[in-house]
């Protein structure tokens, strides 16, 4: 059951925040949705799911990316989930760091205690949340997915692990090879334990190498991103896609960094990319 927490009119549509109890995550969750004017007029519209990065919640993309204008024009809803379970009893990083735990769910299903009770963000994003939204709001089952950084990793993995569930996928500055990235190694070792074979089932490059079902990938990466060589490693994705013969459009955007200034600059192109699939 959804409880509407707030509503703001925006480009003829509505930005809303909803709360609900998640059985998958065993906690209360909040997500944001932009419903374009077509949805408010009674039309069921397709959905772009946006997965945000480390430290973010449902608000960052909706307030900073400027995607609502083009979503209103195209007639596409945008859903922005939180980046992790939250609330009383949900464990965070025992060291109090920002790159693990609260705000850093990595869009996987944890297998190790104490994380396995709550940290099942993959099942939440792929299954539970869409079922809830499709049953309660004026949207169709036509879905696409995108995201930034940790969320870019999440978008690519969700699409590759669930063939046919999404019409299209894109990412900004994704963590391309988390099994060899410091952020990924920290998260995977705690959420999944020491078995690196299990880690690979949540790694875009490893999934491509395993021969998983493929779909065209659109990725934008800023060349001035301070994390590009140590954490994101787009060259690893380029190599894995080439070896797997997976269609990849990897655009290196000169001078752009890791911020929402970068995302806001190119979000319209991503929205139109998804519209070609969602509205076909």
JSON list of N, CA, C and O in Angstrom, two decimals, residues 50 60-70 146-148 171-173 220 251 253 256-271:
[
{"chain": "A", "resi": 50, "resn": "UNK", "atom": "N", "xyz": [15.32, 5.02, -12.63]},
{"chain": "A", "resi": 50, "resn": "UNK", "atom": "CA", "xyz": [16.63, 5.66, -12.46]},
{"chain": "A", "resi": 50, "resn": "UNK", "atom": "C", "xyz": [17.24, 5.21, -11.13]},
{"chain": "A", "resi": 50, "resn": "UNK", "atom": "O", "xyz": [16.62, 5.36, -10.07]},
{"chain": "A", "resi": 60, "resn": "UNK", "atom": "N", "xyz": [17.92, 13.07, -5.21]},
{"chain": "A", "resi": 60, "resn": "UNK", "atom": "CA", "xyz": [19.02, 13.71, -5.95]},
{"chain": "A", "resi": 60, "resn": "UNK", "atom": "C", "xyz": [18.72, 13.88, -7.42]},
{"chain": "A", "resi": 60, "resn": "UNK", "atom": "O", "xyz": [18.84, 14.99, -7.97]},
{"chain": "A", "resi": 61, "resn": "UNK", "atom": "N", "xyz": [18.36, 12.79, -8.09]},
{"chain": "A", "resi": 61, "resn": "UNK", "atom": "CA", "xyz": [18.10, 12.86, -9.52]},
{"chain": "A", "resi": 61, "resn": "UNK", "atom": "C", "xyz": [16.93, 13.78, -9.83]},
{"chain": "A", "resi": 61, "resn": "UNK", "atom": "O", "xyz": [17.00, 14.61, -10.75]},
{"chain": "A", "resi": 62, "resn": "UNK", "atom": "N", "xyz": [15.86, 13.66, -9.07]},
{"chain": "A", "resi": 62, "resn": "UNK", "atom": "CA", "xyz": [14.66, 14.44, -9.35]},
{"chain": "A", "resi": 62, "resn": "UNK", "atom": "C", "xyz": [14.89, 15.93, -9.18]},
{"chain": "A", "resi": 62, "resn": "UNK", "atom": "O", "xyz": [14.27, 16.75, -9.87]},
{"chain": "A", "resi": 63, "resn": "UNK", "atom": "N", "xyz": [15.78, 16.33, -8.30]},
{"chain": "A", "resi": 63, "resn": "UNK", "atom": "CA", "xyz": [16.02, 17.75, -8.06]},
{"chain": "A", "resi": 63, "resn": "UNK", "atom": "C", "xyz": [17.14, 18.34, -8.91]},
{"chain": "A", "resi": 63, "resn": "UNK", "atom": "O", "xyz": [17.17, 19.55, -9.12]},
{"chain": "A", "resi": 64, "resn": "UNK", "atom": "N", "xyz": [18.05, 17.49, -9.42]},
{"chain": "A", "resi": 64, "resn": "UNK", "atom": "CA", "xyz": [19.26, 18.03, -10.05]},
{"chain": "A", "resi": 64, "resn": "UNK", "atom": "C", "xyz": [19.39, 17.75, -11.55]},
{"chain": "A", "resi": 64, "resn": "UNK", "atom": "O", "xyz": [20.10, 18.46, -12.25]},
{"chain": "A", "resi": 65, "resn": "UNK", "atom": "N", "xyz": [18.75, 16.70, -12.05]},
{"chain": "A", "resi": 65, "resn": "UNK", "atom": "CA", "xyz": [19.03, 16.27, -13.42]},
{"chain": "A", "resi": 65, "resn": "UNK", "atom": "C", "xyz": [18.24, 17.03, -14.48]},
{"chain": "A", "resi": 65, "resn": "UNK", "atom": "O", "xyz": [18.64, 17.08, -15.64]},
{"chain": "A", "resi": 66, "resn": "UNK", "atom": "N", "xyz": [17.09, 17.59, -14.11]},
{"chain": "A", "resi": 66, "resn": "UNK", "atom": "CA", "xyz": [16.29, 18.33, -15.07]},
{"chain": "A", "resi": 66, "resn": "UNK", "atom": "C", "xyz": [15.63, 17.45, -16.11]},
{"chain": "A", "resi": 66, "resn": "UNK", "atom": "O", "xyz": [15.42, 17.88, -17.25]},
{"chain": "A", "resi": 67, "resn": "UNK", "atom": "N", "xyz": [15.26, 16.23, -15.74]},
{"chain": "A", "resi": 67, "resn": "UNK", "atom": "CA", "xyz": [14.69, 15.29, -16.71]},
{"chain": "A", "resi": 67, "resn": "UNK", "atom": "C", "xyz": [13.19, 15.45, -16.91]},
{"chain": "A", "resi": 67, "resn": "UNK", "atom": "O", "xyz": [12.63, 14.93, -17.88]},
{"chain": "A", "resi": 68, "resn": "UNK", "atom": "N", "xyz": [12.50, 16.17, -16.01]},
{"chain": "A", "resi": 68, "resn": "UNK", "atom": "CA", "xyz": [11.04, 16.21, -16.07]},
{"chain": "A", "resi": 68, "resn": "UNK", "atom": "C", "xyz": [10.53, 16.91, -17.33]},
{"chain": "A", "resi": 68, "resn": "UNK", "atom": "O", "xyz": [9.49, 16.51, -17.87]},
{"chain": "A", "resi": 69, "resn": "UNK", "atom": "N", "xyz": [11.21, 17.92, -17.79]},
{"chain": "A", "resi": 69, "resn": "UNK", "atom": "CA", "xyz": [10.73, 18.64, -18.98]},
{"chain": "A", "resi": 69, "resn": "UNK", "atom": "C", "xyz": [10.62, 17.71, -20.17]},
{"chain": "A", "resi": 69, "resn": "UNK", "atom": "O", "xyz": [9.59, 17.68, -20.86]},
{"chain": "A", "resi": 70, "resn": "UNK", "atom": "N", "xyz": [11.64, 16.93, -20.43]},
{"chain": "A", "resi": 70, "resn": "UNK", "atom": "CA", "xyz": [11.62, 16.04, -21.58]},
{"chain": "A", "resi": 70, "resn": "UNK", "atom": "C", "xyz": [10.69, 14.86, -21.33]},
{"chain": "A", "resi": 70, "resn": "UNK", "atom": "O", "xyz": [10.03, 14.35, -22.25]},
{"chain": "A", "resi": 146, "resn": "UNK", "atom": "N", "xyz": [18.12, 3.14, -16.12]},
{"chain": "A", "resi": 146, "resn": "UNK", "atom": "CA", "xyz": [19.34, 3.93, -16.25]},
{"chain": "A", "resi": 146, "resn": "UNK", "atom": "C", "xyz": [19.85, 4.25, -14.86]},
{"chain": "A", "resi": 146, "resn": "UNK", "atom": "O", "xyz": [19.17, 3.99, -13.86]},
{"chain": "A", "resi": 147, "resn": "UNK", "atom": "N", "xyz": [21.05, 4.82, -14.78]},
{"chain": "A", "resi": 147, "resn": "UNK", "atom": "CA", "xyz": [21.58, 5.17, -13.48]},
{"chain": "A", "resi": 147, "resn": "UNK", "atom": "C", "xyz": [22.96, 5.78, -13.57]},
{"chain": "A", "resi": 147, "resn": "UNK", "atom": "O", "xyz": [23.55, 5.86, -14.65]},
{"chain": "A", "resi": 148, "resn": "UNK", "atom": "N", "xyz": [23.48, 6.18, -12.41]},
{"chain": "A", "resi": 148, "resn": "UNK", "atom": "CA", "xyz": [24.74, 6.91, -12.32]},
{"chain": "A", "resi": 148, "resn": "UNK", "atom": "C", "xyz": [25.66, 6.25, -11.31]},
{"chain": "A", "resi": 148, "resn": "UNK", "atom": "O", "xyz": [25.25, 5.91, -10.20]},
{"chain": "A", "resi": 171, "resn": "UNK", "atom": "N", "xyz": [23.64, 4.26, -18.92]},
{"chain": "A", "resi": 171, "resn": "UNK", "atom": "CA", "xyz": [24.32, 4.56, -17.66]},
{"chain": "A", "resi": 171, "resn": "UNK", "atom": "C", "xyz": [25.23, 5.77, -17.83]},
{"chain": "A", "resi": 171, "resn": "UNK", "atom": "O", "xyz": [25.78, 6.01, -18.91]},
{"chain": "A", "resi": 172, "resn": "UNK", "atom": "N", "xyz": [25.37, 6.51, -16.75]},
{"chain": "A", "resi": 172, "resn": "UNK", "atom": "CA", "xyz": [26.36, 7.58, -16.64]},
{"chain": "A", "resi": 172, "resn": "UNK", "atom": "C", "xyz": [27.44, 7.12, -15.66]},
{"chain": "A", "resi": 172, "resn": "UNK", "atom": "O", "xyz": [27.13, 6.71, -14.53]},
{"chain": "A", "resi": 173, "resn": "UNK", "atom": "N", "xyz": [28.67, 7.17, -16.10]},
{"chain": "A", "resi": 173, "resn": "UNK", "atom": "CA", "xyz": [29.82, 6.90, -15.22]},
{"chain": "A", "resi": 173, "resn": "UNK", "atom": "C", "xyz": [29.64, 5.66, -14.36]},
{"chain": "A", "resi": 173, "resn": "UNK", "atom": "O", "xyz": [29.82, 5.69, -13.14]},
{"chain": "A", "resi": 220, "resn": "UNK", "atom": "N", "xyz": [27.66, 7.04, -20.99]},
{"chain": "A", "resi": 220, "resn": "UNK", "atom": "CA", "xyz": [28.41, 8.30, -21.06]},
{"chain": "A", "resi": 220, "resn": "UNK", "atom": "C", "xyz": [29.38, 8.37, -19.89]},
{"chain": "A", "resi": 220, "resn": "UNK", "atom": "O", "xyz": [29.00, 8.07, -18.74]},
{"chain": "A", "resi": 251, "resn": "UNK", "atom": "N", "xyz": [30.50, 6.81, -24.87]},
{"chain": "A", "resi": 251, "resn": "UNK", "atom": "CA", "xyz": [30.85, 8.17, -25.27]},
{"chain": "A", "resi": 251, "resn": "UNK", "atom": "C", "xyz": [31.67, 8.82, -24.17]},
{"chain": "A", "resi": 251, "resn": "UNK", "atom": "O", "xyz": [31.20, 9.00, -23.06]},
{"chain": "A", "resi": 253, "resn": "UNK", "atom": "N", "xyz": [33.01, 12.00, -22.76]},
{"chain": "A", "resi": 253, "resn": "UNK", "atom": "CA", "xyz": [32.65, 13.41, -22.88]},
{"chain": "A", "resi": 253, "resn": "UNK", "atom": "C", "xyz": [33.76, 14.27, -22.30]},
{"chain": "A", "resi": 253, "resn": "UNK", "atom": "O", "xyz": [34.00, 14.29, -21.09]},
{"chain": "A", "resi": 256, "resn": "UNK", "atom": "N", "xyz": [34.09, 16.67, -18.74]},
{"chain": "A", "resi": 256, "resn": "UNK", "atom": "CA", "xyz": [33.00, 16.51, -17.78]},
{"chain": "A", "resi": 256, "resn": "UNK", "atom": "C", "xyz": [33.44, 15.62, -16.61]},
{"chain": "A", "resi": 256, "resn": "UNK", "atom": "O", "xyz": [34.25, 14.71, -16.78]},
{"chain": "A", "resi": 257, "resn": "UNK", "atom": "N", "xyz": [32.87, 15.91, -15.44]},
{"chain": "A", "resi": 257, "resn": "UNK", "atom": "CA", "xyz": [33.27, 15.20, -14.22]},
{"chain": "A", "resi": 257, "resn": "UNK", "atom": "C", "xyz": [32.19, 14.21, -13.79]},
{"chain": "A", "resi": 257, "resn": "UNK", "atom": "O", "xyz": [31.40, 13.75, -14.61]},
{"chain": "A", "resi": 258, "resn": "UNK", "atom": "N", "xyz": [32.13, 13.92, -12.50]},
{"chain": "A", "resi": 258, "resn": "UNK", "atom": "CA", "xyz": [31.24, 12.89, -11.96]},
{"chain": "A", "resi": 258, "resn": "UNK", "atom": "C", "xyz": [29.92, 13.47, -11.44]},
{"chain": "A", "resi": 258, "resn": "UNK", "atom": "O", "xyz": [29.09, 12.75, -10.91]},
{"chain": "A", "resi": 259, "resn": "UNK", "atom": "N", "xyz": [29.73, 14.77, -11.60]},
{"chain": "A", "resi": 259, "resn": "UNK", "atom": "CA", "xyz": [28.64, 15.46, -10.91]},
{"chain": "A", "resi": 259, "resn": "UNK", "atom": "C", "xyz": [27.33, 15.43, -11.70]},
{"chain": "A", "resi": 259, "resn": "UNK", "atom": "O", "xyz": [27.27, 14.99, -12.85]},
{"chain": "A", "resi": 260, "resn": "UNK", "atom": "N", "xyz": [26.29, 15.98, -11.07]},
{"chain": "A", "resi": 260, "resn": "UNK", "atom": "CA", "xyz": [25.01, 16.11, -11.75]},
{"chain": "A", "resi": 260, "resn": "UNK", "atom": "C", "xyz": [25.03, 17.19, -12.83]},
{"chain": "A", "resi": 260, "resn": "UNK", "atom": "O", "xyz": [24.12, 17.24, -13.66]},
{"chain": "A", "resi": 261, "resn": "UNK", "atom": "N", "xyz": [26.02, 18.05, -12.85]},
{"chain": "A", "resi": 261, "resn": "UNK", "atom": "CA", "xyz": [26.18, 18.96, -13.99]},
{"chain": "A", "resi": 261, "resn": "UNK", "atom": "C", "xyz": [26.38, 18.15, -15.27]},
{"chain": "A", "resi": 261, "resn": "UNK", "atom": "O", "xyz": [25.84, 18.48, -16.33]},
{"chain": "A", "resi": 262, "resn": "UNK", "atom": "N", "xyz": [27.16, 17.09, -15.16]},
{"chain": "A", "resi": 262, "resn": "UNK", "atom": "CA", "xyz": [27.39, 16.17, -16.28]},
{"chain": "A", "resi": 262, "resn": "UNK", "atom": "C", "xyz": [26.09, 15.48, -16.68]},
{"chain": "A", "resi": 262, "resn": "UNK", "atom": "O", "xyz": [25.71, 15.45, -17.86]},
{"chain": "A", "resi": 263, "resn": "UNK", "atom": "N", "xyz": [25.38, 14.94, -15.70]},
{"chain": "A", "resi": 263, "resn": "UNK", "atom": "CA", "xyz": [24.14, 14.22, -15.99]},
{"chain": "A", "resi": 263, "resn": "UNK", "atom": "C", "xyz": [23.13, 15.16, -16.63]},
{"chain": "A", "resi": 263, "resn": "UNK", "atom": "O", "xyz": [22.48, 14.81, -17.64]},
{"chain": "A", "resi": 264, "resn": "UNK", "atom": "N", "xyz": [22.98, 16.36, -16.09]},
{"chain": "A", "resi": 264, "resn": "UNK", "atom": "CA", "xyz": [22.00, 17.31, -16.62]},
{"chain": "A", "resi": 264, "resn": "UNK", "atom": "C", "xyz": [22.29, 17.69, -18.06]},
{"chain": "A", "resi": 264, "resn": "UNK", "atom": "O", "xyz": [21.37, 17.96, -18.85]},
{"chain": "A", "resi": 265, "resn": "UNK", "atom": "N", "xyz": [23.57, 17.68, -18.44]},
{"chain": "A", "resi": 265, "resn": "UNK", "atom": "CA", "xyz": [23.94, 18.05, -19.79]},
{"chain": "A", "resi": 265, "resn": "UNK", "atom": "C", "xyz": [23.46, 17.04, -20.82]},
{"chain": "A", "resi": 265, "resn": "UNK", "atom": "O", "xyz": [23.03, 17.40, -21.93]},
{"chain": "A", "resi": 266, "resn": "UNK", "atom": "N", "xyz": [23.50, 15.75, -20.47]},
{"chain": "A", "resi": 266, "resn": "UNK", "atom": "CA", "xyz": [23.22, 14.69, -21.45]},
{"chain": "A", "resi": 266, "resn": "UNK", "atom": "C", "xyz": [21.95, 13.89, -21.15]},
{"chain": "A", "resi": 266, "resn": "UNK", "atom": "O", "xyz": [21.65, 12.94, -21.88]},
{"chain": "A", "resi": 267, "resn": "UNK", "atom": "N", "xyz": [21.21, 14.27, -20.13]},
{"chain": "A", "resi": 267, "resn": "UNK", "atom": "CA", "xyz": [20.04, 13.47, -19.78]},
{"chain": "A", "resi": 267, "resn": "UNK", "atom": "C", "xyz": [18.98, 13.48, -20.88]},
{"chain": "A", "resi": 267, "resn": "UNK", "atom": "O", "xyz": [18.30, 12.47, -21.09]},
{"chain": "A", "resi": 268, "resn": "UNK", "atom": "N", "xyz": [18.85, 14.57, -21.61]},
{"chain": "A", "resi": 268, "resn": "UNK", "atom": "CA", "xyz": [17.85, 14.59, -22.68]},
{"chain": "A", "resi": 268, "resn": "UNK", "atom": "C", "xyz": [18.17, 13.54, -23.74]},
{"chain": "A", "resi": 268, "resn": "UNK", "atom": "O", "xyz": [17.26, 12.86, -24.24]},
{"chain": "A", "resi": 269, "resn": "UNK", "atom": "N", "xyz": [19.44, 13.39, -24.08]},
{"chain": "A", "resi": 269, "resn": "UNK", "atom": "CA", "xyz": [19.81, 12.38, -25.07]},
{"chain": "A", "resi": 269, "resn": "UNK", "atom": "C", "xyz": [19.49, 10.97, -24.56]},
{"chain": "A", "resi": 269, "resn": "UNK", "atom": "O", "xyz": [19.04, 10.12, -25.33]},
{"chain": "A", "resi": 270, "resn": "UNK", "atom": "N", "xyz": [19.70, 10.74, -23.28]},
{"chain": "A", "resi": 270, "resn": "UNK", "atom": "CA", "xyz": [19.35, 9.43, -22.71]},
{"chain": "A", "resi": 270, "resn": "UNK", "atom": "C", "xyz": [17.84, 9.24, -22.70]},
{"chain": "A", "resi": 270, "resn": "UNK", "atom": "O", "xyz": [17.35, 8.14, -23.01]},
{"chain": "A", "resi": 271, "resn": "UNK", "atom": "N", "xyz": [17.10, 10.27, -22.34]},
{"chain": "A", "resi": 271, "resn": "UNK", "atom": "CA", "xyz": [15.65, 10.16, -22.34]},
{"chain": "A", "resi": 271, "resn": "UNK", "atom": "C", "xyz": [15.13, 9.81, -23.73]},
{"chain": "A", "resi": 271, "resn": "UNK", "atom": "O", "xyz": [14.24, 8.96, -23.89]}
]
